Amino acid sequence: MTASVPIEHGLALAAILFALGLIGLLVRRNIVYSLLSIEVMLNAAGLAFVVAGARWGQSDGQIMFLIIVTMAAAEVAVGLALVLRFSRLFKTLDGDAASRMRG
Amino acid sequence: MNAIFYITAAVAVVSTGLAITRANAIHSLLWLVTSLLAVSVIFFVLGAPFVAALEVIIYAGAIMVLFVFVIMMLNLGPDAAEQEREWLSARAWTGPGILALILLAEMVYILKGNVSTLEGARMISPKELSLALYGPYILVVELASLLLLAGLVGAYHLGRRDPASAKELKS
């Protein structure tokens, strides 16, 4: 992306953060942690966009980041409302408690 | 300036790794806020100051505060006060504090120097960004507003109490 730091390093950082979020999503069973891990992954995707935008010196990557931030805000609002409802219904935060569908 | 990128990247990876492995949700949030601040510093040195500010205000500010609210609401048990006391212990915030201090030192270093971006990176000013956003990308603004409205309605609908459970709470 620049003369001093190659674009590969920025993208590698984004990939590492995304992988950490994915690991958190797969390993943790608490649904609050699942939401947190999704936030980490969205943030890593945004980082990749901004790094790529900086490579070409254009503002398009940052506009994609704005979209991702908006989506993350909407997603977290709905997700946390679901968490509240979930905990009221099942009296727990274990995601496996809701593994069965009715019907 | 090169070293700043790599130090910040290390801070981001370490704090994210700790955030997804802590048992206490509030500790995780502290680490995650540190991680988001580190990513914000990376945005800044990449020449994206507006996005860096948004990352701090929206991600580390608004979204994390939502998480804290929900976690506090879910923890209203008899042992909530005990938990409260435990969260205030130094062990909980020393680690994130040290990493945040590293980020603060980097920020002071950047602000004192003449160059604020990596060598070769072009600083994209908020003006340029907003001209693009309200010019060729105007549809993005409309879609974002629709998305936020949908999120608002969805959160309100899901978050309201059922009449049955509300009665249960009152009795």
mmCIF file of C-alpha atoms in Angstrom:
data_model
loop_
_atom_site.group_PDB
_atom_site.id
_atom_site.type_symbol
_atom_site.label_atom_id
_atom_site.label_comp_id
_atom_site.label_asym_id
_atom_site.label_seq_id
_atom_site.Cartn_x
_atom_site.Cartn_y
_atom_site.Cartn_z
ATOM 1 C CA MET A 1 0.000 0.000 0.000
ATOM 2 C CA THR A 2 2.923 2.336 0.613
ATOM 3 C CA ALA A 3 6.604 2.461 -0.111
ATOM 4 C CA SER A 4 7.481 1.551 3.469
ATOM 5 C CA VAL A 5 4.840 -1.040 4.454
ATOM 6 C CA PRO A 6 3.795 -3.447 1.697
ATOM 7 C CA ILE A 7 0.101 -4.072 1.161
ATOM 8 C CA GLU A 8 0.611 -7.739 2.038
ATOM 9 C CA HIS A 9 1.331 -6.871 5.652
ATOM 10 C CA GLY A 10 -1.846 -4.827 6.004
ATOM 11 C CA LEU A 11 -3.916 -7.577 4.403
ATOM 12 C CA ALA A 12 -2.173 -10.188 6.574
ATOM 13 C CA LEU A 13 -3.181 -8.226 9.670
ATOM 14 C CA ALA A 14 -6.771 -8.111 8.440
ATOM 15 C CA ALA A 15 -6.660 -11.848 7.745
ATOM 16 C CA ILE A 16 -5.286 -12.607 11.224
ATOM 17 C CA LEU A 17 -7.977 -10.510 12.897
ATOM 18 C CA PHE A 18 -10.657 -12.171 10.763
ATOM 19 C CA ALA A 19 -9.318 -15.623 11.664
ATOM 20 C CA LEU A 20 -9.334 -14.733 15.365
ATOM 21 C CA GLY A 21 -12.954 -13.645 15.076
ATOM 22 C CA LEU A 22 -13.836 -16.845 13.240
ATOM 23 C CA ILE A 23 -12.105 -18.946 15.913
ATOM 24 C CA GLY A 24 -14.028 -17.092 18.593
ATOM 25 C CA LEU A 25 -17.295 -17.688 16.746
ATOM 26 C CA LEU A 26 -16.575 -21.409 16.387
ATOM 27 C CA VAL A 27 -15.205 -22.035 19.874
ATOM 28 C CA ARG A 28 -17.392 -19.974 22.184
ATOM 29 C CA ARG A 29 -20.933 -21.139 22.921
ATOM 30 C CA ASN A 30 -22.118 -17.966 24.684
ATOM 31 C CA ILE A 31 -24.190 -15.954 22.225
ATOM 32 C CA VAL A 32 -22.826 -12.631 23.477
ATOM 33 C CA TYR A 33 -19.371 -13.872 22.500
ATOM 34 C CA SER A 34 -20.680 -14.978 19.119
ATOM 35 C CA LEU A 35 -21.857 -11.406 18.491
ATOM 36 C CA LEU A 36 -18.513 -10.033 19.702
ATOM 37 C CA SER A 37 -16.644 -12.332 17.323
ATOM 38 C CA ILE A 38 -18.847 -11.225 14.453
ATOM 39 C CA GLU A 39 -17.926 -7.632 15.289
ATOM 40 C CA VAL A 40 -14.234 -8.565 15.160
ATOM 41 C CA MET A 41 -14.728 -10.169 11.756
ATOM 42 C CA LEU A 42 -16.644 -7.186 10.348
ATOM 43 C CA ASN A 43 -13.941 -4.875 11.632
ATOM 44 C CA ALA A 44 -11.257 -6.986 9.955
ATOM 45 C CA ALA A 45 -13.165 -6.830 6.667
ATOM 46 C CA GLY A 46 -13.325 -3.043 6.988
ATOM 47 C CA LEU A 47 -9.605 -2.930 7.671
ATOM 48 C CA ALA A 48 -8.963 -4.883 4.471
ATOM 49 C CA PHE A 49 -11.072 -2.357 2.523
ATOM 50 C CA VAL A 50 -9.220 0.639 3.947
ATOM 51 C CA VAL A 51 -5.821 -0.996 3.345
ATOM 52 C CA ALA A 52 -6.746 -1.678 -0.276
ATOM 53 C CA GLY A 53 -8.068 1.869 -0.644
ATOM 54 C CA ALA A 54 -4.803 3.260 0.737
ATOM 55 C CA ARG A 55 -2.860 1.186 -1.770
ATOM 56 C CA TRP A 56 -4.442 3.085 -4.659
ATOM 57 C CA GLY A 57 -4.803 6.399 -2.842
ATOM 58 C CA GLN A 58 -8.558 6.450 -3.483
ATOM 59 C CA SER A 59 -11.458 7.140 -1.121
ATOM 60 C CA ASP A 60 -13.586 4.188 -2.302
ATOM 61 C CA GLY A 61 -12.213 1.823 0.305
ATOM 62 C CA GLN A 62 -13.201 4.203 3.080
ATOM 63 C CA ILE A 63 -16.750 4.458 1.706
ATOM 64 C CA MET A 64 -16.974 0.659 1.826
ATOM 65 C CA PHE A 65 -15.868 0.920 5.457
ATOM 66 C CA LEU A 66 -18.738 3.338 6.106
ATOM 67 C CA ILE A 67 -21.159 0.733 4.733
ATOM 68 C CA ILE A 68 -19.636 -1.918 6.984
ATOM 69 C CA VAL A 69 -19.921 0.335 10.061
ATOM 70 C CA THR A 70 -23.581 1.017 9.272
ATOM 71 C CA MET A 71 -24.266 -2.667 8.817
ATOM 72 C CA ALA A 72 -22.435 -3.520 12.047
ATOM 73 C CA ALA A 73 -24.497 -0.966 13.967
ATOM 74 C CA ALA A 74 -27.802 -2.316 12.605
ATOM 75 C CA GLU A 75 -26.681 -5.905 13.100
ATOM 76 C CA VAL A 76 -25.606 -5.370 16.694
ATOM 77 C CA ALA A 77 -28.873 -3.604 17.572
ATOM 78 C CA VAL A 78 -30.973 -6.486 16.237
ATOM 79 C CA GLY A 79 -28.562 -9.085 17.603
ATOM 80 C CA LEU A 80 -28.572 -7.696 21.120
ATOM 81 C CA ALA A 81 -32.366 -7.462 21.091
ATOM 82 C CA LEU A 82 -32.354 -11.147 20.139
ATOM 83 C CA VAL A 83 -29.928 -11.868 22.995
ATOM 84 C CA LEU A 84 -32.266 -10.167 25.477
ATOM 85 C CA ARG A 85 -35.218 -12.163 24.192
ATOM 86 C CA PHE A 86 -33.180 -15.356 24.203
ATOM 87 C CA SER A 87 -32.112 -14.926 27.808
ATOM 88 C CA ARG A 88 -35.680 -14.131 28.848
ATOM 89 C CA LEU A 89 -36.978 -17.246 27.108
ATOM 90 C CA PHE A 90 -34.306 -19.817 28.016
ATOM 91 C CA LYS A 91 -32.874 -18.252 31.212
ATOM 92 C CA THR A 92 -29.388 -18.889 29.856
ATOM 93 C CA LEU A 93 -26.948 -17.510 27.285
ATOM 94 C CA ASP A 94 -25.843 -20.893 25.985
ATOM 95 C CA GLY A 95 -26.386 -20.916 22.245
ATOM 96 C CA ASP A 96 -26.895 -24.689 22.255
ATOM 97 C CA ALA A 97 -30.076 -24.221 24.288
ATOM 98 C CA ALA A 98 -31.794 -23.055 21.078
ATOM 99 C CA SER A 99 -30.476 -25.800 18.822
ATOM 100 C CA ARG A 100 -33.903 -27.389 18.299
ATOM 101 C CA MET A 101 -36.629 -25.973 16.091
ATOM 102 C CA ARG A 102 -40.250 -26.308 16.992
ATOM 103 C CA GLY A 103 -42.476 -28.230 14.592
ATOM 104 C CA MET B 1 6.613 5.491 11.022
ATOM 105 C CA ASN B 2 7.118 1.885 9.936
ATOM 106 C CA ALA B 3 7.616 0.713 13.479
ATOM 107 C CA ILE B 4 4.329 2.346 14.488
ATOM 108 C CA PHE B 5 2.429 0.199 12.018
ATOM 109 C CA TYR B 6 3.972 -3.025 13.252
ATOM 110 C CA ILE B 7 3.687 -2.182 16.972
ATOM 111 C CA THR B 8 0.028 -1.279 16.488
ATOM 112 C CA ALA B 9 -0.591 -4.442 14.508
ATOM 113 C CA ALA B 10 0.902 -6.484 17.351
ATOM 114 C CA VAL B 11 -1.276 -4.647 19.875
ATOM 115 C CA ALA B 12 -4.364 -5.339 17.766
ATOM 116 C CA VAL B 13 -3.638 -9.050 17.389
ATOM 117 C CA VAL B 14 -2.775 -9.566 21.065
ATOM 118 C CA SER B 15 -5.814 -7.725 22.368
ATOM 119 C CA THR B 16 -8.184 -9.458 19.932
ATOM 120 C CA GLY B 17 -6.756 -12.828 20.893
ATOM 121 C CA LEU B 18 -7.299 -12.065 24.569
ATOM 122 C CA ALA B 19 -10.767 -10.649 23.888
ATOM 123 C CA ILE B 20 -12.078 -13.915 22.452
ATOM 124 C CA THR B 21 -10.586 -16.067 25.223
ATOM 125 C CA ARG B 22 -11.606 -14.239 28.426
ATOM 126 C CA ALA B 23 -14.293 -15.824 30.585
ATOM 127 C CA ASN B 24 -15.716 -12.537 31.892
ATOM 128 C CA ALA B 25 -17.658 -10.652 29.235
ATOM 129 C CA ILE B 26 -16.722 -7.210 30.541
ATOM 130 C CA HIS B 27 -13.012 -8.098 30.458
ATOM 131 C CA SER B 28 -13.472 -9.238 26.876
ATOM 132 C CA LEU B 29 -15.080 -5.916 26.020
ATOM 133 C CA LEU B 30 -12.144 -4.017 27.530
ATOM 134 C CA TRP B 31 -9.721 -5.973 25.367
ATOM 135 C CA LEU B 32 -11.904 -5.521 22.323
ATOM 136 C CA VAL B 33 -12.038 -1.756 22.839
ATOM 137 C CA THR B 34 -8.236 -1.751 22.966
ATOM 138 C CA SER B 35 -8.166 -3.736 19.738
ATOM 139 C CA LEU B 36 -10.527 -1.284 18.036
ATOM 140 C CA LEU B 37 -8.401 1.658 19.184
ATOM 141 C CA ALA B 38 -5.342 -0.067 17.692
ATOM 142 C CA VAL B 39 -7.132 -0.565 14.357
ATOM 143 C CA SER B 40 -8.059 3.112 14.510
ATOM 144 C CA VAL B 41 -4.390 4.078 14.840
ATOM 145 C CA ILE B 42 -3.648 1.901 11.804
ATOM 146 C CA PHE B 43 -6.350 3.739 9.843
ATOM 147 C CA PHE B 44 -4.781 7.028 10.871
ATOM 148 C CA VAL B 45 -1.287 6.167 9.695
ATOM 149 C CA LEU B 46 -2.756 4.793 6.461
ATOM 150 C CA GLY B 47 -4.015 8.289 5.671
ATOM 151 C CA ALA B 48 -7.676 7.834 6.657
ATOM 152 C CA PRO B 49 -8.206 10.197 9.614
ATOM 153 C CA PHE B 50 -11.996 10.456 9.182
ATOM 154 C CA VAL B 51 -12.448 6.703 9.217
ATOM 155 C CA ALA B 52 -10.139 6.485 12.234
ATOM 156 C CA ALA B 53 -12.394 8.928 14.106
ATOM 157 C CA LEU B 54 -15.481 6.944 13.058
ATOM 158 C CA GLU B 55 -13.893 3.751 14.303
ATOM 159 C CA VAL B 56 -13.405 5.284 17.752
ATOM 160 C CA ILE B 57 -16.789 7.022 17.925
ATOM 161 C CA ILE B 58 -19.050 4.338 16.450
ATOM 162 C CA TYR B 59 -17.235 1.062 17.089
ATOM 163 C CA ALA B 60 -15.345 1.654 20.326
ATOM 164 C CA GLY B 61 -17.963 4.115 21.538
ATOM 165 C CA ALA B 62 -21.520 3.326 20.522
ATOM 166 C CA ILE B 63 -21.417 -0.383 19.695
ATOM 167 C CA MET B 64 -19.314 -1.350 22.702
ATOM 168 C CA VAL B 65 -21.584 0.714 24.980
ATOM 169 C CA LEU B 66 -24.551 -1.278 23.613
ATOM 170 C CA PHE B 67 -22.730 -4.472 24.517
ATOM 171 C CA VAL B 68 -21.972 -3.177 28.013
ATOM 172 C CA PHE B 69 -25.636 -2.200 28.529
ATOM 173 C CA VAL B 70 -26.888 -5.620 27.498
ATOM 174 C CA ILE B 71 -24.333 -7.464 29.631
ATOM 175 C CA MET B 72 -25.240 -5.316 32.626
ATOM 176 C CA MET B 73 -28.950 -5.994 32.009
ATOM 177 C CA LEU B 74 -28.368 -9.732 31.848
ATOM 178 C CA ASN B 75 -26.367 -9.830 35.073
ATOM 179 C CA LEU B 76 -29.009 -8.549 37.466
ATOM 180 C CA GLY B 77 -28.631 -11.393 39.956
ATOM 181 C CA PRO B 78 -28.089 -11.280 43.703
ATOM 182 C CA ASP B 79 -24.343 -11.608 43.161
ATOM 183 C CA ALA B 80 -24.249 -8.600 40.839
ATOM 184 C CA ALA B 81 -22.666 -6.399 43.508
ATOM 185 C CA GLU B 82 -19.927 -8.965 44.103
ATOM 186 C CA GLN B 83 -19.251 -9.059 40.374
ATOM 187 C CA GLU B 84 -19.225 -5.273 40.304
ATOM 188 C CA ARG B 85 -16.495 -5.251 42.948
ATOM 189 C CA GLU B 86 -14.498 -7.804 41.003
ATOM 190 C CA TRP B 87 -14.636 -5.726 37.827
ATOM 191 C CA LEU B 88 -13.125 -2.777 39.642
ATOM 192 C CA SER B 89 -10.038 -4.747 40.647
ATOM 193 C CA ALA B 90 -6.749 -3.698 39.114
ATOM 194 C CA ARG B 91 -6.244 -7.119 37.533
ATOM 195 C CA ALA B 92 -9.132 -6.465 35.158
ATOM 196 C CA TRP B 93 -7.920 -3.273 33.577
ATOM 197 C CA THR B 94 -4.109 -3.343 33.870
ATOM 198 C CA GLY B 95 -3.580 -5.310 30.659
ATOM 199 C CA PRO B 96 -5.859 -3.247 28.397
ATOM 200 C CA GLY B 97 -4.535 -0.134 30.112
ATOM 201 C CA ILE B 98 -0.928 -0.953 29.252
ATOM 202 C CA LEU B 99 -1.782 -1.627 25.606
ATOM 203 C CA ALA B 100 -3.845 1.570 25.462
ATOM 204 C CA LEU B 101 -0.863 3.464 26.906
ATOM 205 C CA ILE B 102 1.274 2.128 24.058
ATOM 206 C CA LEU B 103 -1.316 3.483 21.620
ATOM 207 C CA LEU B 104 -1.341 6.830 23.452
ATOM 208 C CA ALA B 105 2.464 7.048 23.208
ATOM 209 C CA GLU B 106 2.209 6.386 19.471
ATOM 210 C CA MET B 107 -0.406 9.090 19.111
ATOM 211 C CA VAL B 108 1.776 11.630 20.933
ATOM 212 C CA TYR B 109 4.700 10.637 18.700
ATOM 213 C CA ILE B 110 2.587 11.064 15.558
ATOM 214 C CA LEU B 111 1.223 14.428 16.681
ATOM 215 C CA LYS B 112 4.676 15.764 17.532
ATOM 216 C CA GLY B 113 6.188 14.775 14.191
ATOM 217 C CA ASN B 114 5.728 16.552 10.908
ATOM 218 C CA VAL B 115 4.463 13.567 8.951
ATOM 219 C CA SER B 116 1.325 11.848 10.141
ATOM 220 C CA THR B 117 1.018 9.087 7.568
ATOM 221 C CA LEU B 118 3.206 6.245 6.386
ATOM 222 C CA GLU B 119 5.758 7.069 3.746
ATOM 223 C CA GLY B 120 4.026 7.141 0.383
ATOM 224 C CA ALA B 121 0.471 7.002 1.757
ATOM 225 C CA ARG B 122 -1.805 9.812 0.609
ATOM 226 C CA MET B 123 -3.926 11.475 3.279
ATOM 227 C CA ILE B 124 -7.575 11.421 2.189
ATOM 228 C CA SER B 125 -9.292 14.367 3.805
ATOM 229 C CA PRO B 126 -12.878 14.264 5.115
ATOM 230 C CA LYS B 127 -13.777 16.749 2.379
ATOM 231 C CA GLU B 128 -12.638 14.439 -0.378
ATOM 232 C CA LEU B 129 -14.430 11.524 1.253
ATOM 233 C CA SER B 130 -17.711 13.389 1.603
ATOM 234 C CA LEU B 131 -17.527 14.687 -1.961
ATOM 235 C CA ALA B 132 -17.274 11.089 -3.129
ATOM 236 C CA LEU B 133 -19.973 9.961 -0.711
ATOM 237 C CA TYR B 134 -22.513 12.578 -1.783
ATOM 238 C CA GLY B 135 -21.502 12.432 -5.448
ATOM 239 C CA PRO B 136 -21.136 9.082 -7.168
ATOM 240 C CA TYR B 137 -21.941 7.121 -4.000
ATOM 241 C CA ILE B 138 -25.200 8.859 -3.067
ATOM 242 C CA LEU B 139 -27.042 5.528 -3.276
ATOM 243 C CA VAL B 140 -24.898 4.284 -0.394
ATOM 244 C CA VAL B 141 -26.268 7.033 1.842
ATOM 245 C CA GLU B 142 -29.845 6.085 0.958
ATOM 246 C CA LEU B 143 -29.174 2.393 1.534
ATOM 247 C CA ALA B 144 -27.492 3.137 4.867
ATOM 248 C CA SER B 145 -30.494 5.125 6.035
ATOM 249 C CA LEU B 146 -32.861 2.299 5.019
ATOM 250 C CA LEU B 147 -30.644 -0.235 6.769
ATOM 251 C CA LEU B 148 -30.539 1.787 9.980
ATOM 252 C CA LEU B 149 -34.324 2.239 9.910
ATOM 253 C CA ALA B 150 -34.756 -1.506 9.446
ATOM 254 C CA GLY B 151 -32.373 -2.129 12.326
ATOM 255 C CA LEU B 152 -34.262 0.305 14.540
ATOM 256 C CA VAL B 153 -37.654 -1.263 13.792
ATOM 257 C CA GLY B 154 -36.249 -4.780 14.176
ATOM 258 C CA ALA B 155 -34.585 -4.023 17.502
ATOM 259 C CA TYR B 156 -37.736 -2.344 18.830
ATOM 260 C CA HIS B 157 -39.927 -5.235 17.757
ATOM 261 C CA LEU B 158 -37.637 -7.919 19.194
ATOM 262 C CA GLY B 159 -36.795 -6.031 22.351
ATOM 263 C CA ARG B 160 -40.325 -5.263 23.570
ATOM 264 C CA ARG B 161 -41.739 -7.439 26.313
ATOM 265 C CA ASP B 162 -44.622 -9.812 25.729
ATOM 266 C CA PRO B 163 -47.763 -8.827 27.628
ATOM 267 C CA ALA B 164 -47.598 -12.178 29.454
ATOM 268 C CA SER B 165 -44.032 -11.830 30.642
ATOM 269 C CA ALA B 166 -44.587 -8.189 31.570
ATOM 270 C CA LYS B 167 -47.439 -9.228 33.871
ATOM 271 C CA GLU B 168 -45.168 -11.860 35.360
ATOM 272 C CA LEU B 169 -42.580 -9.218 36.149
ATOM 273 C CA LYS B 170 -45.060 -6.932 37.853
ATOM 274 C CA SER B 171 -46.461 -9.604 40.164
#
